[in-house]
Amino acid sequence: MKRIHQISGITIAIFVTIHLFNHVYSLLGITAHIEMMNDLRVFYRNVIAETVLLFAVLVQMISGIRLFAKKRKTVTGLLGKIQLWSGLYLVFFLVIHLSAVMTGRFIMNLDTNFYFGVAGLNTFPLNLFFTPYYFLAITSFFGHIAGVHSQKMKKEFVGIQPANQSYAILVFGIVLALITLFGLTNKCNGVEIPKEYNVLIGK
């Protein structure tokens, strides 16, 4: 079970890294973000890639919940607990996020691009949910990696102890989450939601 969880996790991590790169690219503007997304979709928005990714997500969630139930009473150390609880949050996030994307694509017939992702993030009071929702998702992704790193890494790197390497990964995730949210909001891009996406914010 643990090995299967690792393999599916690596598969998802590759996609999430690409996805986050695309989101950070929003710092260069909405048009740049959408153009980059369209370029990247050539690689991941096809039947093969999407089938592999969805299967990996399903495996990751099922195995993750089972591992959480197995370890939650025995896990020790801050990084171990961060790994455990961040994994549980990621399951929660993936269920909501994938359900929303699938509904948007196949029921609402919307392009799940920049505007689909940030409609709620740029609308009060929906942003009171979506801001921590996205922040915790990115932070949990890196927190989970930090927990795994603390278990696997046994050597110093440029004089930095393995535990401190893991905390550095977590801090990097927090900073990246803040940068990403800045790029996806009015604070950076003056986001105006196109009328076809108003259905997402109750207009």
Short mmCIF file of C-alpha atoms in Angstrom, two decimals:
data_model
loop_
_atom_site.label_atom_id
_atom_site.label_comp_id
_atom_site.label_asym_id
_atom_site.label_seq_id
_atom_site.Cartn_x
_atom_site.Cartn_y
_atom_site.Cartn_z
CA MET A 1 0.00 0.00 0.00
CA LYS A 2 2.77 2.42 0.93
CA ARG A 3 4.64 1.72 -2.32
CA ILE A 4 1.50 2.25 -4.42
CA HIS A 5 0.88 5.51 -2.54
CA GLN A 6 4.40 6.68 -3.37
CA ILE A 7 4.11 5.92 -7.08
CA SER A 8 0.74 7.65 -7.44
CA GLY A 9 2.09 10.55 -5.38
CA ILE A 10 5.05 11.05 -7.71
CA THR A 11 2.71 11.02 -10.72
CA ILE A 12 0.49 13.67 -9.15
CA ALA A 13 3.47 15.73 -7.95
CA ILE A 14 4.74 16.07 -11.54
CA PHE A 15 1.40 17.47 -12.68
CA VAL A 16 1.03 19.74 -9.63
CA THR A 17 4.51 21.17 -10.21
CA ILE A 18 3.56 22.05 -13.79
CA HIS A 19 0.22 23.44 -12.60
CA LEU A 20 1.83 25.62 -9.94
CA PHE A 21 4.39 26.91 -12.45
CA ASN A 22 1.48 27.95 -14.65
CA HIS A 23 -0.18 29.75 -11.71
CA VAL A 24 2.99 31.58 -10.74
CA TYR A 25 3.23 32.66 -14.37
CA SER A 26 0.12 34.77 -13.69
CA LEU A 27 2.48 37.34 -12.18
CA LEU A 28 3.24 38.26 -15.79
CA GLY A 29 -0.45 38.88 -16.47
CA ILE A 30 -3.64 37.01 -17.20
CA THR A 31 -2.92 36.71 -20.92
CA ALA A 32 0.49 35.21 -20.22
CA HIS A 33 -1.08 32.72 -17.80
CA ILE A 34 -3.71 31.58 -20.30
CA GLU A 35 -1.19 31.31 -23.14
CA MET A 36 1.09 29.19 -20.96
CA MET A 37 -1.87 27.02 -19.92
CA ASN A 38 -2.81 26.43 -23.55
CA ASP A 39 0.78 25.39 -24.33
CA LEU A 40 0.89 23.00 -21.37
CA ARG A 41 -2.51 21.49 -22.15
CA VAL A 42 -0.99 19.91 -25.24
CA PHE A 43 0.86 17.57 -22.87
CA TYR A 44 -1.65 16.92 -20.11
CA ARG A 45 -5.12 17.49 -21.57
CA ASN A 46 -5.50 14.35 -23.63
CA VAL A 47 -7.18 11.01 -23.00
CA ILE A 48 -4.02 9.15 -21.98
CA ALA A 49 -2.59 11.78 -19.64
CA GLU A 50 -5.93 12.55 -18.01
CA THR A 51 -6.74 8.86 -17.50
CA VAL A 52 -3.38 8.23 -15.86
CA LEU A 53 -3.73 11.33 -13.68
CA LEU A 54 -7.28 10.57 -12.55
CA PHE A 55 -6.35 6.97 -11.75
CA ALA A 56 -3.34 8.20 -9.76
CA VAL A 57 -5.55 10.64 -7.83
CA LEU A 58 -8.07 7.92 -7.03
CA VAL A 59 -5.33 5.56 -5.85
CA GLN A 60 -3.70 8.34 -3.86
CA MET A 61 -6.90 9.26 -2.04
CA ILE A 62 -7.88 5.68 -1.17
CA SER A 63 -4.40 4.65 -0.08
CA GLY A 64 -3.90 7.97 1.71
CA ILE A 65 -7.04 7.58 3.81
CA ARG A 66 -6.05 4.03 4.73
CA LEU A 67 -2.54 5.12 5.71
CA PHE A 68 -3.97 8.01 7.73
CA ALA A 69 -6.26 5.66 9.66
CA LYS A 70 -3.36 3.32 10.27
CA LYS A 71 -0.81 5.90 11.42
CA ARG A 72 -2.77 8.70 13.07
CA LYS A 73 -2.41 7.24 16.58
CA THR A 74 1.25 6.29 16.26
CA VAL A 75 2.82 9.10 14.25
CA THR A 76 5.46 11.09 16.12
CA GLY A 77 7.36 14.32 15.56
CA LEU A 78 6.17 17.58 14.05
CA LEU A 79 7.15 16.71 10.48
CA GLY A 80 5.47 13.33 10.75
CA LYS A 81 2.25 14.97 11.91
CA ILE A 82 2.50 17.59 9.17
CA GLN A 83 2.84 14.84 6.59
CA LEU A 84 -0.16 12.97 7.97
CA TRP A 85 -2.59 15.88 8.31
CA SER A 86 -1.49 17.64 5.13
CA GLY A 87 -2.25 14.41 3.28
CA LEU A 88 -5.77 14.36 4.72
CA TYR A 89 -6.34 17.96 3.66
CA LEU A 90 -5.13 17.17 0.15
CA VAL A 91 -7.76 14.41 -0.08
CA PHE A 92 -10.42 16.98 0.89
CA PHE A 93 -9.04 19.46 -1.66
CA LEU A 94 -8.83 16.96 -4.50
CA VAL A 95 -12.41 15.79 -4.03
CA ILE A 96 -13.75 19.36 -4.20
CA HIS A 97 -11.36 20.59 -6.88
CA LEU A 98 -11.79 17.70 -9.29
CA SER A 99 -15.55 17.69 -8.82
CA ALA A 100 -15.66 21.41 -9.63
CA VAL A 101 -13.45 21.06 -12.70
CA MET A 102 -15.42 18.13 -14.08
CA THR A 103 -18.71 19.95 -13.48
CA GLY A 104 -17.35 23.07 -15.16
CA ARG A 105 -16.08 21.20 -18.21
CA PHE A 106 -18.78 18.64 -18.84
CA ILE A 107 -21.95 20.15 -17.37
CA MET A 108 -21.47 23.92 -17.55
CA ASN A 109 -19.39 23.72 -20.75
CA LEU A 110 -16.92 26.28 -19.42
CA ASP A 111 -13.24 26.53 -20.23
CA THR A 112 -11.66 25.71 -16.86
CA ASN A 113 -8.94 28.28 -17.37
CA PHE A 114 -7.65 31.16 -15.25
CA TYR A 115 -11.09 32.71 -14.78
CA PHE A 116 -12.70 29.45 -13.69
CA GLY A 117 -10.11 29.02 -10.98
CA VAL A 118 -10.15 32.57 -9.65
CA ALA A 119 -13.82 33.56 -9.88
CA GLY A 120 -14.49 32.76 -6.24
CA LEU A 121 -11.04 33.91 -5.17
CA ASN A 122 -11.81 37.44 -6.39
CA THR A 123 -15.39 37.74 -5.17
CA PHE A 124 -16.47 38.66 -1.65
CA PRO A 125 -17.57 36.80 0.47
CA LEU A 126 -16.58 33.68 -1.51
CA ASN A 127 -12.93 34.64 -1.16
CA LEU A 128 -13.22 34.08 2.60
CA PHE A 129 -13.42 30.38 1.73
CA PHE A 130 -11.29 30.19 -1.40
CA THR A 131 -8.27 32.12 -0.10
CA PRO A 132 -7.48 29.71 2.77
CA TYR A 133 -8.71 26.81 0.59
CA TYR A 134 -6.02 27.42 -2.04
CA PHE A 135 -3.38 28.57 0.45
CA LEU A 136 -3.72 25.40 2.50
CA ALA A 137 -3.70 23.24 -0.65
CA ILE A 138 -0.34 24.57 -1.82
CA THR A 139 1.10 24.58 1.69
CA SER A 140 -0.15 21.04 2.31
CA PHE A 141 1.43 19.83 -0.93
CA PHE A 142 4.85 21.05 0.19
CA GLY A 143 4.19 20.03 3.79
CA HIS A 144 3.53 16.48 2.60
CA ILE A 145 6.75 16.51 0.58
CA ALA A 146 8.62 17.90 3.58
CA GLY A 147 7.35 15.03 5.73
CA VAL A 148 8.41 12.44 3.17
CA HIS A 149 11.79 14.15 2.79
CA SER A 150 12.39 14.01 6.54
CA GLN A 151 11.92 10.24 6.44
CA LYS A 152 13.95 9.52 3.31
CA MET A 153 16.83 11.98 3.52
CA LYS A 154 19.62 10.87 5.84
CA LYS A 155 22.49 13.11 4.70
CA GLU A 156 23.39 16.75 5.03
CA PHE A 157 23.10 18.98 1.97
CA VAL A 158 25.49 21.95 1.80
CA GLY A 159 25.81 21.66 5.56
CA ILE A 160 22.05 21.62 6.21
CA GLN A 161 20.67 18.84 8.38
CA PRO A 162 17.85 16.66 6.91
CA ALA A 163 15.24 18.05 9.34
CA ASN A 164 16.14 21.63 8.44
CA GLN A 165 15.99 20.72 4.75
CA SER A 166 12.42 19.56 5.33
CA TYR A 167 11.47 22.77 7.12
CA ALA A 168 13.01 24.72 4.24
CA ILE A 169 10.72 22.86 1.83
CA LEU A 170 7.73 23.76 3.99
CA VAL A 171 8.73 27.44 4.19
CA PHE A 172 9.25 27.50 0.43
CA GLY A 173 5.71 26.14 0.00
CA ILE A 174 4.25 28.84 2.24
CA VAL A 175 6.07 31.60 0.35
CA LEU A 176 5.06 30.12 -3.01
CA ALA A 177 1.42 29.93 -1.86
CA LEU A 178 1.47 33.64 -1.01
CA ILE A 179 3.10 34.55 -4.32
CA THR A 180 0.62 32.40 -6.25
CA LEU A 181 -2.39 33.95 -4.53
CA PHE A 182 -1.03 37.41 -5.23
CA GLY A 183 -0.78 36.56 -8.93
CA LEU A 184 -4.32 35.16 -9.04
CA THR A 185 -6.07 38.10 -7.41
CA ASN A 186 -7.04 41.68 -8.05
CA LYS A 187 -4.02 42.81 -6.06
CA CYS A 188 -1.78 41.86 -8.97
CA ASN A 189 -3.85 41.62 -12.12
CA GLY A 190 -7.01 43.65 -11.56
CA VAL A 191 -9.10 40.58 -12.33
CA GLU A 192 -12.48 41.16 -13.96
CA ILE A 193 -14.57 38.00 -14.27
CA PRO A 194 -16.08 37.49 -17.78
CA LYS A 195 -19.88 37.24 -17.76
CA GLU A 196 -19.92 33.54 -18.75
CA TYR A 197 -18.22 32.75 -15.42
CA ASN A 198 -20.73 34.74 -13.34
CA VAL A 199 -22.67 31.52 -12.73
CA LEU A 200 -19.79 30.43 -10.49
CA ILE A 201 -20.25 33.41 -8.17
CA GLY A 202 -24.03 33.51 -8.09
CA LYS A 203 -24.61 36.34 -10.56
#
